[in-house]
XYZ file of N, CA and C in Angstrom:
492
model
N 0.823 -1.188 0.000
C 0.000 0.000 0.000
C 0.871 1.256 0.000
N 1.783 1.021 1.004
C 3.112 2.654 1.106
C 3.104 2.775 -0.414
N 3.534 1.725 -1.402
C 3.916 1.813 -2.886
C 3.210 2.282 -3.245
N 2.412 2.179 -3.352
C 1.131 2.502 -4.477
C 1.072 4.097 -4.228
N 0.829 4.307 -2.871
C 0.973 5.503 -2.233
C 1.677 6.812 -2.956
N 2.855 5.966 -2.750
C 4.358 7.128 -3.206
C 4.464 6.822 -4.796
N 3.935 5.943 -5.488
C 4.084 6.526 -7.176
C 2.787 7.395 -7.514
N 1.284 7.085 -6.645
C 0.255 8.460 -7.235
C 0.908 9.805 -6.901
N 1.721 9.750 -5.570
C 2.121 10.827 -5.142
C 2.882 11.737 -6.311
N 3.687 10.918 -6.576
C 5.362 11.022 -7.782
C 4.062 11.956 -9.172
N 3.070 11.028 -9.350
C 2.362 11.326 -10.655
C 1.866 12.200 -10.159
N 0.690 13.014 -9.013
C 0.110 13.915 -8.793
C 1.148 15.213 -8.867
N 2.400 14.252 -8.494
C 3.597 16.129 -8.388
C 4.388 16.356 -9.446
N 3.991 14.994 -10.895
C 4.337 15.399 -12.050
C 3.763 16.040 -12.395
N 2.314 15.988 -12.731
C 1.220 16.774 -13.453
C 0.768 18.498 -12.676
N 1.172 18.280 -11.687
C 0.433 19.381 -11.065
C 2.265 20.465 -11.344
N 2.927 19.878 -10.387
C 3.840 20.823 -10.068
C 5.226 20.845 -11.195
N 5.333 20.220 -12.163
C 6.307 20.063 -13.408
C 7.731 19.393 -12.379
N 8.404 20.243 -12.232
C 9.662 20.095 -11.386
C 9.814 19.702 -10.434
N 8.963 19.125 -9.313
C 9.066 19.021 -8.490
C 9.431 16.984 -8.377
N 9.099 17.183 -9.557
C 9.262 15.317 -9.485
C 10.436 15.035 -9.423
N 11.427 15.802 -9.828
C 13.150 15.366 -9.577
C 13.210 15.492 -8.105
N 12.580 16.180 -7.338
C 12.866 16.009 -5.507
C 12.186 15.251 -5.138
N 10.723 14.629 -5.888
C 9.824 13.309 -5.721
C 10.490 12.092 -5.462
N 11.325 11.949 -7.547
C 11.862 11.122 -7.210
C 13.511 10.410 -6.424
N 13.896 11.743 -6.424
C 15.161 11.436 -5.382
C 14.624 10.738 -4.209
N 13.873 11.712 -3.691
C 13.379 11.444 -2.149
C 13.187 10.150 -2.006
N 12.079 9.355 -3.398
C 11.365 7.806 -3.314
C 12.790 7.172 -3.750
N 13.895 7.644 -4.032
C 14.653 6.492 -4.430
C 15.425 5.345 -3.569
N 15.597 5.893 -1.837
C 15.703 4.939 -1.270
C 14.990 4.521 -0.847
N 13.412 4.216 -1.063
C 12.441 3.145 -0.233
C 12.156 2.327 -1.795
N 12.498 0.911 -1.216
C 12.786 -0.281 -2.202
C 11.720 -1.203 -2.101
N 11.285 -1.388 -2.884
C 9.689 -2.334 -2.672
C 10.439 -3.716 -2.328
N 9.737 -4.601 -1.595
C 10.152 -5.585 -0.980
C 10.386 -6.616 -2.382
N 11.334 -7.484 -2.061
C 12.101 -8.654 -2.506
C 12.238 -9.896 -2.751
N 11.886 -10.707 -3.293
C 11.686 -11.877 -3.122
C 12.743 -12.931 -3.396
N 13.243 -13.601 -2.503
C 14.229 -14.328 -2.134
C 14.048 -15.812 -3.529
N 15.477 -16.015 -4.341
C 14.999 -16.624 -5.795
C 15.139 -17.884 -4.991
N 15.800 -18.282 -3.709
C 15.577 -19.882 -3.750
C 14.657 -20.151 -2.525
N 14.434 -19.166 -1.443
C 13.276 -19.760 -0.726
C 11.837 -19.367 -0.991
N 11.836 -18.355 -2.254
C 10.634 -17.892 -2.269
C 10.296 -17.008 -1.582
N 10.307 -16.516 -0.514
C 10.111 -15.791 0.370
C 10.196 -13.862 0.275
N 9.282 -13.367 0.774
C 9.126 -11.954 0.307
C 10.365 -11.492 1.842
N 10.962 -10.697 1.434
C 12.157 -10.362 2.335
C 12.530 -8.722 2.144
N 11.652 -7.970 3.149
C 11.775 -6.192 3.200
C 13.562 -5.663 3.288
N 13.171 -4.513 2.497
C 14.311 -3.913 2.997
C 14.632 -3.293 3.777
N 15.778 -2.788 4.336
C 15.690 -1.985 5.832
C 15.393 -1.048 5.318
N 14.961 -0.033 6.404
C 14.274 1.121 6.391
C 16.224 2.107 5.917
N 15.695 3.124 5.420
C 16.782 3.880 4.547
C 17.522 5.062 6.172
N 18.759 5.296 5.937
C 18.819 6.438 7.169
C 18.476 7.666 6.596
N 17.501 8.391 8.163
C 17.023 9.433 7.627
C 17.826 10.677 6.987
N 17.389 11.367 5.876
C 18.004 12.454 5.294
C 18.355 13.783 6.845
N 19.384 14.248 6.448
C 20.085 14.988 7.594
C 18.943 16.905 6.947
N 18.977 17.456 7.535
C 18.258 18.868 7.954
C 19.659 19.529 6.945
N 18.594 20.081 6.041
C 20.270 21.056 4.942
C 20.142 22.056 5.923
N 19.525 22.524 7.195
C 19.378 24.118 7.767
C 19.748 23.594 8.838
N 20.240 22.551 9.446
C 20.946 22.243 11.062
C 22.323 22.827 10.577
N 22.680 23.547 12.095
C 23.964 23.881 12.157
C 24.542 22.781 12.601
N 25.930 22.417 12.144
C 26.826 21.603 13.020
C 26.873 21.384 14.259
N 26.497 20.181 15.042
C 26.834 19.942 16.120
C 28.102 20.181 16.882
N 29.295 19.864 16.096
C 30.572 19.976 16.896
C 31.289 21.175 15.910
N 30.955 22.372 16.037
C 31.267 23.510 15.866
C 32.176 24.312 17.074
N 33.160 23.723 16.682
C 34.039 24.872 18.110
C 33.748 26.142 18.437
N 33.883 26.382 19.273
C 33.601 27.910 19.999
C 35.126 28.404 19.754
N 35.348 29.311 19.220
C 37.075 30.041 18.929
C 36.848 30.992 19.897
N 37.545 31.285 20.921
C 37.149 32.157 21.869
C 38.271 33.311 21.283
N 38.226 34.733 21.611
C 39.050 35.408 21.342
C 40.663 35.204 22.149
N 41.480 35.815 21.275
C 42.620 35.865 21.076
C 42.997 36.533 22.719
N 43.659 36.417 23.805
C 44.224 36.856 25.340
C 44.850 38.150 24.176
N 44.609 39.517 25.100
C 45.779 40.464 25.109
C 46.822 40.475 25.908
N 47.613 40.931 25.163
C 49.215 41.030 25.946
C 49.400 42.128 26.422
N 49.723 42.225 27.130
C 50.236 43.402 27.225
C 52.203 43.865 27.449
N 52.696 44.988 27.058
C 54.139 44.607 27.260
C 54.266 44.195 28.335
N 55.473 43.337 27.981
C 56.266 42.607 29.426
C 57.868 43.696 29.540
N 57.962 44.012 30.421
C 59.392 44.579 30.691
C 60.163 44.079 32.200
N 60.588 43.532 31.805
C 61.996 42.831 32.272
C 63.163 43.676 33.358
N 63.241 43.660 34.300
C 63.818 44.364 35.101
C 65.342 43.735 35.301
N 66.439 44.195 34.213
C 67.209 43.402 34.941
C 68.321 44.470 35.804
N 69.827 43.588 36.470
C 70.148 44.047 37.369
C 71.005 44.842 36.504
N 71.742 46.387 37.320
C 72.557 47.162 36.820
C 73.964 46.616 36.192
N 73.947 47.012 34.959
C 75.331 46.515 34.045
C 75.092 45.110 33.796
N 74.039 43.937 34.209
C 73.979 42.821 33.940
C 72.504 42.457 32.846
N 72.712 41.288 31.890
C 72.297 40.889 31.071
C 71.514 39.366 31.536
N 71.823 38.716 32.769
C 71.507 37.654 32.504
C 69.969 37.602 33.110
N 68.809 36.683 32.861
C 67.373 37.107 33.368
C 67.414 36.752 34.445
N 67.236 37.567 35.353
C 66.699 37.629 36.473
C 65.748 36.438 37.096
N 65.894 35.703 38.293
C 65.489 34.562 38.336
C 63.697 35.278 39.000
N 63.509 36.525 39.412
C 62.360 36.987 39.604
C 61.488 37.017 38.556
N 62.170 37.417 37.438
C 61.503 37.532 36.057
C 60.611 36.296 35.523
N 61.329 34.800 36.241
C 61.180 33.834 35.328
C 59.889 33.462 35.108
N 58.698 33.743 36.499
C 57.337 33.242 36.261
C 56.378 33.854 34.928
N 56.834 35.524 35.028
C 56.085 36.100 34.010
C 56.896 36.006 32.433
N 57.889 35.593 31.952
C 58.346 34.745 31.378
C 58.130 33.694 31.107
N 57.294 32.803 31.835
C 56.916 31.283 31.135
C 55.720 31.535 31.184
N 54.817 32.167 31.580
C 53.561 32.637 31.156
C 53.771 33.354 29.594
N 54.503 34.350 29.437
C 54.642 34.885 28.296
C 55.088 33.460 27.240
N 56.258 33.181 27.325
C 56.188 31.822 25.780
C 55.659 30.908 26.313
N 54.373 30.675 27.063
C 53.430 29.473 26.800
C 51.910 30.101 25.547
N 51.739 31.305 26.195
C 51.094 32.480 25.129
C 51.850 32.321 24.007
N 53.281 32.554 23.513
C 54.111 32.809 22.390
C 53.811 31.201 21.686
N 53.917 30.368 21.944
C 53.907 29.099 21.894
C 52.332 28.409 21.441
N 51.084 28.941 22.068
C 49.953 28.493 21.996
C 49.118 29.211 20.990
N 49.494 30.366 20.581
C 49.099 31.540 19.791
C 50.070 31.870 18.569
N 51.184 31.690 18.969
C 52.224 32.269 17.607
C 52.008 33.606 17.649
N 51.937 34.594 18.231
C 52.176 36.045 18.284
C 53.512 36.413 17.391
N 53.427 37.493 16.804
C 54.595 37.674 16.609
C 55.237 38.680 17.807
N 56.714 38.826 18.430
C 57.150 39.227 19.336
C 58.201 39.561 18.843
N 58.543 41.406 19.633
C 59.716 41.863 19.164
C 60.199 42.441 20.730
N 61.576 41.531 20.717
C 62.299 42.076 22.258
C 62.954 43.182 22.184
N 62.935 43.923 22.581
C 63.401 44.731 22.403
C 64.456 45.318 23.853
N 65.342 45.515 23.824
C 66.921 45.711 24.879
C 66.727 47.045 25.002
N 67.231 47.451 26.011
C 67.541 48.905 26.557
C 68.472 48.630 27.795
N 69.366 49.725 27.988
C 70.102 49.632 29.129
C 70.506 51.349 28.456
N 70.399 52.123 30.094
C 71.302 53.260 30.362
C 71.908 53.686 31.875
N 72.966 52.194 31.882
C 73.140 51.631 33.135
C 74.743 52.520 33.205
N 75.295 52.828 31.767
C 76.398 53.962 32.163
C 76.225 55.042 30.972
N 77.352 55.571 31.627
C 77.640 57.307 30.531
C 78.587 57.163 29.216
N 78.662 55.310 28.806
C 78.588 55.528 27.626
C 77.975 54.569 26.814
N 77.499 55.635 25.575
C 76.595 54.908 24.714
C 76.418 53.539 23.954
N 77.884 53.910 23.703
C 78.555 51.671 23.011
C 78.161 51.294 23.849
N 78.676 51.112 24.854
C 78.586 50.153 26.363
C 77.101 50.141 26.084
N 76.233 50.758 26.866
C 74.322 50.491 26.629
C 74.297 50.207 25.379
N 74.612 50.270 24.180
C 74.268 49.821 23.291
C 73.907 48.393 23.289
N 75.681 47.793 23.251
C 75.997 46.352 23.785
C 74.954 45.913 24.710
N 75.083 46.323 25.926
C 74.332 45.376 26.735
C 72.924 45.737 26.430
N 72.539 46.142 25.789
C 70.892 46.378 25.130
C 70.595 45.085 24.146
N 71.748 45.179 23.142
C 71.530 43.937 22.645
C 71.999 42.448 23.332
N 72.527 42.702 24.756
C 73.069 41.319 25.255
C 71.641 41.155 26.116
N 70.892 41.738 26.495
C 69.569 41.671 27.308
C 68.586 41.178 26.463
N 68.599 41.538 25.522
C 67.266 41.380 24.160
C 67.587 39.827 24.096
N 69.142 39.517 23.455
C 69.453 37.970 23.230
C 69.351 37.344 24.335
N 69.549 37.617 25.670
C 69.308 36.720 27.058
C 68.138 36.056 26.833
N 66.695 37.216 26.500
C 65.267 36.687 26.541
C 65.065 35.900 25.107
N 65.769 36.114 24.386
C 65.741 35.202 23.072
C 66.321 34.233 23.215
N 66.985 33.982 24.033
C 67.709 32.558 24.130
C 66.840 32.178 25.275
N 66.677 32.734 26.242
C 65.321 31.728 27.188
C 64.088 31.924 26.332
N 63.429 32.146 26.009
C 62.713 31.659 25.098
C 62.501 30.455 23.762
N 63.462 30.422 23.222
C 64.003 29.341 22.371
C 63.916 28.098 23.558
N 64.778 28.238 24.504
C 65.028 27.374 25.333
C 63.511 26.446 25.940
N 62.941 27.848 26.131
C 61.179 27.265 26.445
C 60.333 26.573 25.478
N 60.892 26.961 24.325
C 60.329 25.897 23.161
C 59.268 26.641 22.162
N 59.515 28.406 22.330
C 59.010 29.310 21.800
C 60.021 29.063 20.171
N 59.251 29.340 19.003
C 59.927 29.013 17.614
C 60.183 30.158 17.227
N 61.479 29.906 16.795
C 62.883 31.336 16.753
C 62.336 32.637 15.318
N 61.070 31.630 14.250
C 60.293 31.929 13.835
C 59.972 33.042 14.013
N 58.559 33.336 15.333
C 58.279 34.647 15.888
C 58.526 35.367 16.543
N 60.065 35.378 17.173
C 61.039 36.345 17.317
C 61.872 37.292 16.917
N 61.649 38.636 17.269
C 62.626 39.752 16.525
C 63.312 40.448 17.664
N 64.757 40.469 17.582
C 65.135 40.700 18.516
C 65.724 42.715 18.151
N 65.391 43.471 18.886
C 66.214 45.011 18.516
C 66.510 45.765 19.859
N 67.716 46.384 19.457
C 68.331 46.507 21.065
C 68.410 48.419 20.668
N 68.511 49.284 21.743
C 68.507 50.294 21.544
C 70.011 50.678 22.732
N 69.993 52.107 23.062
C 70.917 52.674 24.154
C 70.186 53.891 24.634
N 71.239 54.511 25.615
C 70.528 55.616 26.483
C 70.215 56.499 25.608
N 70.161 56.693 24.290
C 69.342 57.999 23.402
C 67.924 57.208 22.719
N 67.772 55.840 23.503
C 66.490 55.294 22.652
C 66.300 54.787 21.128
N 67.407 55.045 20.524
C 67.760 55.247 18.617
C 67.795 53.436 18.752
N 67.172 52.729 18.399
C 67.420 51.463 17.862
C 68.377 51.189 16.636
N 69.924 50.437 17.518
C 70.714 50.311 16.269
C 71.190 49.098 15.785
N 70.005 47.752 16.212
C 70.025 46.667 15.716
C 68.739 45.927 15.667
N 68.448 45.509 14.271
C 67.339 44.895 14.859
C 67.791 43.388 13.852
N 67.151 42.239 14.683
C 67.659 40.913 13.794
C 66.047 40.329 14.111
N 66.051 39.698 12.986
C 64.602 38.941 12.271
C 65.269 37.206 12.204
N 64.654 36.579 13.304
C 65.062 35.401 13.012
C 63.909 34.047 12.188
């Protein structure tokens, strides 16, 4: 009876509606009129078809992308005339390249020292401070990638910058 059903249907939505019989007959093409088995004879149904999915459901497992953490600068306090990081420094430092690391930020260190009255000297250790945090960083497993390292002196003039 379903059969009989779904081909007047197919014919009522040929004649009436022209086009609509190509979504008629898609739709009827997986319900299969039952079967008959060639050596026991036997009439043998087919399973029922899985239902067609909703073209207007949104995805179930649609991640939520939450926004991006702001940074804000980190500045580094180190000790007078010295370059090496400060073991106070180190917590907000591994907070920073686990961020550098989980995000890929790009990050530019940037050195300063006007720890004496002359300018080479701060220069130098501007860029030996910048490379300290570039080398603990690397070390943390931050990729040398999104690191730029530029060191300045006591007039502020940046006179190195390296792109690794």
């Amino acid at each position: 009876m379903r059969q009989h059903s779904l081909s007047l249907l197919m014919a009522v939505g040929a004649v009436l509606l022209g086009g609509l019989i190509v979504v008629l007959a898609f739709s009827s093409c997986s319900s299969k009129a039952p079967q008959q088995d060639q050596v026991s004879g036997e009439v043998v149904a087919s399973p029922e078809p899985a239902p067609l999915s909703d073209p207007y459901e949104l995805p179930s497992a649609s991640p939520y992308e939450a926004p991006l953490p702001a940074i804000e600068p980190l500045q580094i306090a180190f000790h007078k005339g010295y370059h090496n990081v400060p073991d106070k420094e180190v917590p907000a430092l591994g907070a920073l390249a686990g961020l550098l690391k989980d995000y890929r930020f790009q990050a530019i260190l940037i050195g300063n020292a006007n720890d004496y009255n002359d300018i080479q000297r701060n220069r130098a250790l501007s860029y030996q401070r910048a490379r300290a945090v570039y080398d603990w960083l690397l070390r943390e497993g931050v990729p040398a990638e999104i690191l730029t390292i530029a060191s300045g002196g006591t007039d502020g003039r940046f006179v190195g910058v390296q792109a690794r």
